[in-house]
PDB file of C-alpha atoms in Angstrom:
ATOM      1  CA  ASP A  61      86.237 115.876 116.628  1.00 68.00           C
ATOM      2  CA  LEU A  62      83.410 114.268 114.649  1.00 69.00           C
ATOM      3  CA  THR A  63      85.046 110.861 114.608  1.00 80.00           C
ATOM      4  CA  ALA A  64      85.318 110.812 118.393  1.00 77.00           C
ATOM      5  CA  ALA A  65      81.724 112.026 118.662  1.00 79.00           C
ATOM      6  CA  GLU A  66      80.556 109.227 116.379  1.00 77.00           C
ATOM      7  CA  GLU A  67      82.430 106.615 118.405  1.00 80.00           C
ATOM      8  CA  HIS A  68      80.975 107.978 121.640  1.00 80.00           C
ATOM      9  CA  LEU A  69      77.412 107.880 120.268  1.00 81.00           C
ATOM     10  CA  VAL A  70      77.824 104.373 118.854  1.00 78.00           C
ATOM     11  CA  ARG A  71      79.045 103.165 122.246  1.00 82.00           C
ATOM     12  CA  ALA A  72      76.135 104.924 123.957  1.00 78.00           C
ATOM     13  CA  LEU A  73      73.693 103.090 121.699  1.00 77.00           C
ATOM     14  CA  GLU A  74      75.385  99.774 122.407  1.00 75.00           C
ATOM     15  CA  ILE A  75      74.810 100.378 126.103  1.00 82.00           C
ATOM     16  CA  LEU A  76      71.297 101.799 125.683  1.00 76.00           C
ATOM     17  CA  PRO A  77      69.797 100.713 122.333  1.00 85.00           C
ATOM     18  CA  GLY A  78      66.998 102.909 121.063  1.00 82.00           C
ATOM     19  CA  HIS A  79      68.019 105.974 123.080  1.00 87.00           C
ATOM     20  CA  VAL A  80      66.249 108.672 121.096  1.00 91.00           C
ATOM     21  CA  GLN A  81      68.589 111.592 121.789  1.00 90.00           C
ATOM     22  CA  SER A  82      71.656 109.535 120.857  1.00 92.00           C
ATOM     23  CA  LEU A  83      69.949 108.294 117.694  1.00 92.00           C
ATOM     24  CA  THR A  84      68.987 111.776 116.527  1.00 94.00           C
ATOM     25  CA  THR A  85      72.379 113.267 117.399  1.00 94.00           C
ATOM     26  CA  LEU A  86      74.158 110.544 115.449  1.00 93.00           C
ATOM     27  CA  ALA A  87      71.689 110.980 112.589  1.00 95.00           C
ATOM     28  CA  GLU A  88      72.474 114.696 112.460  1.00 94.00           C
ATOM     29  CA  LEU A  89      76.168 113.872 112.366  1.00 94.00           C
ATOM     30  CA  TYR A  90      75.671 111.507 109.410  1.00 93.00           C
ATOM     31  CA  ARG A  91      73.409 114.012 107.680  1.00 94.00           C
ATOM     32  CA  GLY A  92      76.044 116.705 108.043  1.00 93.00           C
ATOM     33  CA  ARG A  93      78.614 114.627 106.217  1.00 92.00           C
ATOM     34  CA  GLY A  94      76.195 113.541 103.479  1.00 95.00           C
ATOM     35  CA  ASP A  95      75.619 109.961 104.624  1.00 95.00           C
ATOM     36  CA  HIS A  96      71.902 110.298 103.968  1.00 97.00           C
ATOM     37  CA  LEU A  97      70.773 106.694 104.099  1.00 97.00           C
ATOM     38  CA  ARG A  98      72.442 106.037 107.458  1.00 95.00           C
ATOM     39  CA  ALA A  99      70.855 109.234 108.763  1.00 97.00           C
ATOM     40  CA  ALA A 100      67.468 108.106 107.416  1.00 98.00           C
ATOM     41  CA  LYS A 101      67.755 104.767 109.199  1.00 96.00           C
ATOM     42  CA  LEU A 102      68.574 106.422 112.528  1.00 96.00           C
ATOM     43  CA  PHE A 103      65.782 108.994 112.279  1.00 97.00           C
ATOM     44  CA  LYS A 104      63.366 106.135 111.595  1.00 97.00           C
ATOM     45  CA  GLU A 105      64.647 104.280 114.667  1.00 96.00           C
ATOM     46  CA  ALA A 106      64.229 107.465 116.704  1.00 97.00           C
ATOM     47  CA  ALA A 107      60.629 107.735 115.518  1.00 97.00           C
ATOM     48  CA  GLU A 108      59.982 104.157 116.552  1.00 95.00           C
ATOM     49  CA  GLY A 109      61.515 104.786 119.962  1.00 94.00           C
ATOM     50  CA  SER A 110      59.770 108.062 120.707  1.00 95.00           C
ATOM     51  CA  SER A 111      56.635 108.115 122.829  1.00 94.00           C
ATOM     52  CA  ASN A 112      55.788 111.682 121.803  1.00 96.00           C
ATOM     53  CA  ARG A 113      53.374 111.789 118.844  1.00 95.00           C
ATOM     54  CA  LEU A 114      54.698 115.082 117.475  1.00 96.00           C
ATOM     55  CA  ASP A 115      58.336 114.030 117.749  1.00 97.00           C
ATOM     56  CA  LYS A 116      57.551 110.682 116.158  1.00 97.00           C
ATOM     57  CA  ALA A 117      56.063 112.416 113.105  1.00 98.00           C
ATOM     58  CA  ARG A 118      58.943 114.903 112.944  1.00 97.00           C
ATOM     59  CA  TYR A 119      61.549 112.136 112.930  1.00 98.00           C
ATOM     60  CA  MET A 120      59.610 110.251 110.252  1.00 98.00           C
ATOM     61  CA  VAL A 121      59.622 113.343 108.046  1.00 98.00           C
ATOM     62  CA  LEU A 122      63.336 113.848 108.660  1.00 98.00           C
ATOM     63  CA  SER A 123      63.911 110.232 107.677  1.00 98.00           C
ATOM     64  CA  ALA A 124      61.872 110.765 104.504  1.00 98.00           C
ATOM     65  CA  LYS A 125      63.944 113.826 103.610  1.00 98.00           C
ATOM     66  CA  GLU A 126      67.155 111.861 103.980  1.00 98.00           C
ATOM     67  CA  HIS A 127      65.759 109.065 101.803  1.00 98.00           C
ATOM     68  CA  LEU A 128      64.983 111.675  99.154  1.00 97.00           C
ATOM     69  CA  LEU A 129      68.531 113.016  99.341  1.00 97.00           C
ATOM     70  CA  GLY A 130      69.722 109.415  99.049  1.00 96.00           C
ATOM     71  CA  GLU A 131      67.536 109.011  95.928  1.00 95.00           C
ATOM     72  CA  GLU A 132      65.131 106.575  97.551  1.00 97.00           C
ATOM     73  CA  ARG A 133      61.871 108.267  96.575  1.00 96.00           C
ATOM     74  CA  HIS A 134      59.710 105.197  97.073  1.00 97.00           C
ATOM     75  CA  LYS A 135      60.857 104.758 100.668  1.00 98.00           C
ATOM     76  CA  ALA A 136      60.374 108.463 101.350  1.00 98.00           C
ATOM     77  CA  GLY A 137      56.839 108.248 100.022  1.00 98.00           C
ATOM     78  CA  GLU A 138      56.032 105.289 102.250  1.00 98.00           C
ATOM     79  CA  LEU A 139      57.172 107.189 105.339  1.00 98.00           C
ATOM     80  CA  LEU A 140      55.271 110.339 104.414  1.00 98.00           C
ATOM     81  CA  ARG A 141      52.067 108.424 103.742  1.00 98.00           C
ATOM     82  CA  GLU A 142      52.477 106.749 107.123  1.00 97.00           C
ATOM     83  CA  VAL A 143      52.722 110.150 108.822  1.00 98.00           C
ATOM     84  CA  LEU A 144      49.686 111.449 106.950  1.00 98.00           C
ATOM     85  CA  ALA A 145      47.684 108.365 107.854  1.00 97.00           C
ATOM     86  CA  GLN A 146      48.188 109.301 111.502  1.00 96.00           C
ATOM     87  CA  ASP A 147      47.895 113.070 111.018  1.00 96.00           C
ATOM     88  CA  PRO A 148      46.249 114.084 107.698  1.00 96.00           C
ATOM     89  CA  GLU A 149      47.038 117.765 108.361  1.00 95.00           C
ATOM     90  CA  HIS A 150      50.744 117.376 109.069  1.00 97.00           C
ATOM     91  CA  ASN A 151      52.151 120.361 107.199  1.00 96.00           C
ATOM     92  CA  ASP A 152      55.692 119.172 106.405  1.00 97.00           C
ATOM     93  CA  ALA A 153      54.594 115.673 105.370  1.00 98.00           C
ATOM     94  CA  ALA A 154      51.814 117.060 103.174  1.00 98.00           C
ATOM     95  CA  GLN A 155      54.166 119.547 101.524  1.00 97.00           C
ATOM     96  CA  LEU A 156      56.754 116.891 100.703  1.00 98.00           C
ATOM     97  CA  MET A 157      54.169 114.336  99.587  1.00 98.00           C
ATOM     98  CA  SER A 158      52.369 116.827  97.359  1.00 98.00           C
ATOM     99  CA  GLU A 159      55.719 117.721  95.791  1.00 97.00           C
ATOM    100  CA  LEU A 160      56.445 114.061  95.043  1.00 98.00           C
ATOM    101  CA  TYR A 161      52.988 113.561  93.553  1.00 97.00           C
ATOM    102  CA  TRP A 162      53.417 116.709  91.462  1.00 97.00           C
ATOM    103  CA  GLN A 163      56.788 115.632  90.120  1.00 96.00           C
ATOM    104  CA  ASP A 164      55.299 112.247  89.207  1.00 96.00           C
ATOM    105  CA  GLY A 165      52.322 113.822  87.445  1.00 95.00           C
ATOM    106  CA  ARG A 166      49.884 112.363  89.992  1.00 96.00           C
ATOM    107  CA  PHE A 167      47.766 115.504  90.159  1.00 96.00           C
ATOM    108  CA  ASP A 168      44.608 113.778  91.435  1.00 96.00           C
ATOM    109  CA  ASP A 169      46.592 112.503  94.425  1.00 97.00           C
ATOM    110  CA  ALA A 170      48.140 115.933  94.991  1.00 97.00           C
ATOM    111  CA  LEU A 171      44.751 117.693  94.911  1.00 98.00           C
ATOM    112  CA  PRO A 172      43.488 116.945  98.465  1.00 97.00           C
ATOM    113  CA  LEU A 173      46.903 117.718  99.936  1.00 98.00           C
ATOM    114  CA  LEU A 174      47.032 121.034  98.094  1.00 98.00           C
ATOM    115  CA  GLU A 175      43.511 121.858  99.263  1.00 98.00           C
ATOM    116  CA  MET A 176      44.610 121.294 102.841  1.00 98.00           C
ATOM    117  CA  LEU A 177      47.883 123.199 102.473  1.00 98.00           C
ATOM    118  CA  THR A 178      46.228 126.260 100.930  1.00 98.00           C
ATOM    119  CA  ARG A 179      44.003 126.534 104.010  1.00 96.00           C
ATOM    120  CA  LYS A 180      47.105 127.022 106.165  1.00 95.00           C
ATOM    121  CA  GLU A 181      49.202 130.127 106.641  1.00 94.00           C
ATOM    122  CA  ALA A 182      52.367 130.179 104.545  1.00 96.00           C
ATOM    123  CA  GLU A 183      54.958 132.558 103.133  1.00 97.00           C
ATOM    124  CA  ARG A 184      53.436 134.447 100.208  1.00 97.00           C
ATOM    125  CA  GLY A 185      55.548 132.903  97.463  1.00 96.00           C
ATOM    126  CA  THR A 186      54.926 129.404  98.796  1.00 97.00           C
ATOM    127  CA  GLN A 187      51.200 130.034  98.963  1.00 98.00           C
ATOM    128  CA  VAL A 188      51.087 131.361  95.397  1.00 98.00           C
ATOM    129  CA  VAL A 189      52.769 128.189  94.128  1.00 97.00           C
ATOM    130  CA  ARG A 190      50.365 126.028  96.145  1.00 98.00           C
ATOM    131  CA  LEU A 191      47.315 127.894  94.859  1.00 98.00           C
ATOM    132  CA  THR A 192      48.496 127.777  91.252  1.00 98.00           C
ATOM    133  CA  ARG A 193      49.084 124.041  91.531  1.00 98.00           C
ATOM    134  CA  LEU A 194      45.706 123.596  93.203  1.00 98.00           C
ATOM    135  CA  ALA A 195      44.131 125.362  90.237  1.00 98.00           C
ATOM    136  CA  GLN A 196      45.969 123.167  87.733  1.00 98.00           C
ATOM    137  CA  ALA A 197      45.072 119.983  89.604  1.00 97.00           C
ATOM    138  CA  SER A 198      41.451 121.134  89.842  1.00 98.00           C
ATOM    139  CA  LEU A 199      41.333 121.689  86.095  1.00 97.00           C
ATOM    140  CA  GLY A 200      42.619 118.178  85.542  1.00 94.00           C
ATOM    141  CA  ALA A 201      39.794 116.893  87.726  1.00 96.00           C
ATOM    142  CA  GLY A 202      37.215 118.952  85.830  1.00 96.00           C
ATOM    143  CA  LEU A 203      36.673 121.348  88.754  1.00 97.00           C
ATOM    144  CA  ARG A 204      36.765 124.600  86.803  1.00 97.00           C
ATOM    145  CA  ASP A 205      35.060 126.792  89.423  1.00 97.00           C
ATOM    146  CA  LYS A 206      37.548 125.614  92.034  1.00 98.00           C
ATOM    147  CA  ALA A 207      40.388 126.367  89.605  1.00 98.00           C
ATOM    148  CA  ARG A 208      39.087 129.903  89.044  1.00 98.00           C
ATOM    149  CA  ARG A 209      38.867 130.533  92.771  1.00 98.00           C
ATOM    150  CA  ALA A 210      42.394 129.233  93.354  1.00 98.00           C
ATOM    151  CA  TYR A 211      43.878 131.366  90.578  1.00 98.00           C
ATOM    152  CA  ARG A 212      42.065 134.426  91.927  1.00 98.00           C
ATOM    153  CA  ARG A 213      43.401 133.793  95.422  1.00 98.00           C
ATOM    154  CA  ALA A 214      46.923 133.490  93.989  1.00 98.00           C
ATOM    155  CA  LEU A 215      46.519 136.834  92.216  1.00 98.00           C
ATOM    156  CA  GLU A 216      45.236 138.482  95.384  1.00 98.00           C
ATOM    157  CA  LEU A 217      48.588 137.597  96.911  1.00 98.00           C
ATOM    158  CA  GLU A 218      50.705 138.312  93.832  1.00 97.00           C
ATOM    159  CA  PRO A 219      48.758 140.327  91.205  1.00 97.00           C
ATOM    160  CA  LYS A 220      51.408 139.922  88.504  1.00 97.00           C
ATOM    161  CA  ASP A 221      52.148 136.203  88.909  1.00 98.00           C
ATOM    162  CA  LEU A 222      52.683 134.893  85.388  1.00 97.00           C
ATOM    163  CA  GLY A 223      51.400 131.357  85.946  1.00 97.00           C
ATOM    164  CA  ALA A 224      48.214 132.483  87.672  1.00 98.00           C
ATOM    165  CA  LEU A 225      47.508 135.130  85.030  1.00 98.00           C
ATOM    166  CA  ARG A 226      48.008 132.634  82.222  1.00 98.00           C
ATOM    167  CA  GLY A 227      45.843 130.053  83.916  1.00 98.00           C
ATOM    168  CA  LEU A 228      42.956 132.308  84.862  1.00 98.00           C
ATOM    169  CA  LEU A 229      42.536 134.123  81.539  1.00 98.00           C
ATOM    170  CA  PRO A 230      40.859 131.334  79.502  1.00 97.00           C
ATOM    171  CA  LEU A 231      38.601 130.500  82.455  1.00 98.00           C
ATOM    172  CA  LEU A 232      37.371 134.091  82.478  1.00 98.00           C
ATOM    173  CA  VAL A 233      36.791 134.168  78.741  1.00 97.00           C
ATOM    174  CA  GLU A 234      34.778 130.947  78.748  1.00 96.00           C
ATOM    175  CA  THR A 235      32.425 132.377  81.396  1.00 96.00           C
ATOM    176  CA  GLY A 236      32.111 135.790  79.733  1.00 97.00           C
ATOM    177  CA  GLN A 237      33.967 137.730  82.439  1.00 98.00           C
ATOM    178  CA  PHE A 238      35.412 140.162  79.925  1.00 98.00           C
ATOM    179  CA  VAL A 239      36.213 143.075  82.237  1.00 98.00           C
ATOM    180  CA  ASP A 240      38.619 140.883  84.175  1.00 98.00           C
ATOM    181  CA  ALA A 241      39.796 139.144  80.986  1.00 98.00           C
ATOM    182  CA  ARG A 242      40.712 142.530  79.496  1.00 98.00           C
ATOM    183  CA  GLN A 243      42.665 143.507  82.593  1.00 98.00           C
ATOM    184  CA  ILE A 244      44.597 140.230  82.683  1.00 98.00           C
ATOM    185  CA  SER A 245      45.358 140.332  78.948  1.00 98.00           C
ATOM    186  CA  GLU A 246      46.734 143.861  79.323  1.00 97.00           C
ATOM    187  CA  THR A 247      48.783 142.880  82.385  1.00 97.00           C
ATOM    188  CA  LEU A 248      50.312 139.918  80.578  1.00 98.00           C
ATOM    189  CA  VAL A 249      51.195 141.951  77.493  1.00 97.00           C
ATOM    190  CA  THR A 250      52.657 144.898  79.397  1.00 96.00           C
ATOM    191  CA  GLU A 251      54.214 143.308  82.497  1.00 96.00           C
ATOM    192  CA  HIS A 252      55.431 140.025  81.005  1.00 97.00           C
ATOM    193  CA  HIS A 253      56.229 141.019  77.445  1.00 94.00           C
ATOM    194  CA  ASP A 254      59.758 139.626  77.609  1.00 95.00           C
ATOM    195  CA  ALA A 255      58.452 136.213  78.707  1.00 96.00           C
ATOM    196  CA  LEU A 256      56.031 135.917  75.780  1.00 95.00           C
ATOM    197  CA  GLY A 257      56.794 134.426  72.414  1.00 95.00           C
ATOM    198  CA  PRO A 258      55.227 136.021  69.312  1.00 95.00           C
ATOM    199  CA  SER A 259      52.557 133.325  69.128  1.00 96.00           C
ATOM    200  CA  GLU A 260      51.423 133.762  72.730  1.00 97.00           C
ATOM    201  CA  GLU A 261      51.497 137.539  72.439  1.00 97.00           C
ATOM    202  CA  ALA A 262      49.290 137.336  69.349  1.00 97.00           C
ATOM    203  CA  ASP A 263      46.880 135.045  71.231  1.00 97.00           C
ATOM    204  CA  LEU A 264      46.715 137.518  74.111  1.00 98.00           C
ATOM    205  CA  LEU A 265      46.105 140.468  71.818  1.00 97.00           C
ATOM    206  CA  ALA A 266      43.344 138.544  70.072  1.00 97.00           C
ATOM    207  CA  THR A 267      41.786 137.748  73.448  1.00 97.00           C
ATOM    208  CA  LEU A 268      42.115 141.413  74.410  1.00 97.00           C
ATOM    209  CA  GLY A 269      40.358 142.326  71.163  1.00 96.00           C
ATOM    210  CA  GLN A 270      37.587 139.824  71.915  1.00 96.00           C
ATOM    211  CA  ALA A 271      37.155 141.295  75.408  1.00 97.00           C
ATOM    212  CA  GLU A 272      37.033 144.881  74.107  1.00 96.00           C
ATOM    213  CA  MET A 273      34.542 143.872  71.420  1.00 95.00           C
ATOM    214  CA  SER A 274      32.309 142.136  73.951  1.00 95.00           C
ATOM    215  CA  LEU A 275      32.409 145.263  76.114  1.00 96.00           C
ATOM    216  CA  GLY A 276      31.364 147.449  73.176  1.00 94.00           C
ATOM    217  CA  ASN A 277      34.761 149.077  72.635  1.00 95.00           C
ATOM    218  CA  SER A 278      35.121 148.547  68.893  1.00 92.00           C
ATOM    219  CA  ASP A 279      38.015 150.987  68.370  1.00 94.00           C
ATOM    220  CA  ALA A 280      40.090 149.386  71.145  1.00 96.00           C
ATOM    221  CA  ALA A 281      39.163 145.948  69.813  1.00 95.00           C
ATOM    222  CA  LEU A 282      40.322 146.889  66.312  1.00 94.00           C
ATOM    223  CA  THR A 283      43.664 148.173  67.631  1.00 96.00           C
ATOM    224  CA  ALA A 284      44.354 144.980  69.581  1.00 97.00           C
ATOM    225  CA  LEU A 285      43.314 142.703  66.721  1.00 96.00           C
ATOM    226  CA  GLN A 286      45.472 144.545  64.217  1.00 95.00           C
ATOM    227  CA  LYS A 287      48.442 144.163  66.550  1.00 96.00           C
ATOM    228  CA  ALA A 288      47.718 140.447  66.769  1.00 97.00           C
ATOM    229  CA  ARG A 289      47.673 140.171  62.975  1.00 95.00           C
ATOM    230  CA  ALA A 290      50.919 142.111  62.728  1.00 96.00           C
ATOM    231  CA  LEU A 291      52.531 139.320  64.743  1.00 96.00           C
ATOM    232  CA  THR A 292      50.619 136.454  63.107  1.00 95.00           C
ATOM    233  CA  PRO A 293      48.967 137.555  59.842  1.00 94.00           C
ATOM    234  CA  MET A 294      46.707 134.501  59.589  1.00 94.00           C
ATOM    235  CA  HIS A 295      45.754 134.366  63.265  1.00 95.00           C
ATOM    236  CA  ARG A 296      42.386 132.595  63.224  1.00 94.00           C
ATOM    237  CA  GLN A 297      40.854 134.210  66.308  1.00 93.00           C
ATOM    238  CA  ALA A 298      41.993 137.697  65.295  1.00 94.00           C
ATOM    239  CA  LEU A 299      40.606 137.282  61.765  1.00 94.00           C
ATOM    240  CA  ALA A 300      37.263 136.059  63.115  1.00 92.00           C
ATOM    241  CA  GLN A 301      37.013 139.003  65.503  1.00 90.00           C
ATOM    242  CA  LEU A 302      37.987 141.468  62.767  1.00 91.00           C
ATOM    243  CA  ARG A 303      35.149 140.187  60.617  1.00 88.00           C
ATOM    244  CA  ARG A 304      32.803 140.875  63.535  1.00 83.00           C
ATOM    245  CA  VAL A 305      34.153 144.429  63.841  1.00 79.00           C
ATOM    246  CA  GLU A 306      33.679 145.048  60.127  1.00 77.00           C
ATOM    247  CA  GLN A 307      30.094 143.829  60.285  1.00 73.00           C
TER     248      GLN A 307
END
């Protein structure tokens, strides 16, 4: 009987205010029935009452999560920043805080957290997302070499990841890494064809043609560029590369 359990815990806290186990048990009860802000308040009180550093941080993060579920993002952010001020490498706090920064478009603030998180072990899919975001944040900060490294690490984990392939390709072209650029262009066109619009597919084929041309493969370049023009007859890059082939 949850009602009886709640009454028992409330009475216990009246007798012994700040009792951590009673606070967390009651918080879990409130969380289970969707009363997120009451749960957040109790987890915060448990953090304040705990003498264990790890438990204190854990309860603060739990409080932040409940504030998020109760649509109090600002309060959640305050709690997470407080945890990170005490423990800059706290995994759960860093993950949540980086997510909030990312959603708010604060990529410069997310960057150091993502750098830290990508140094830690994580499930493959989670790590790919972290690395792809690290690359995007690095690009925004003008750190193109760091972005290339992050995209490459993502593709080591998931060679066909669409976001990492899309992000890495122009960085390879701009540094003349045409062997890898050719491979990524081909992977995007063949493995992700259904996700591409005609315009993007034409861009990729033109880039493939550029890569083949730079590698001395004029016949393969011509084939790719003609396919690009079939999709977009006046494609600027394809037309420029075709003129090079003809010369």
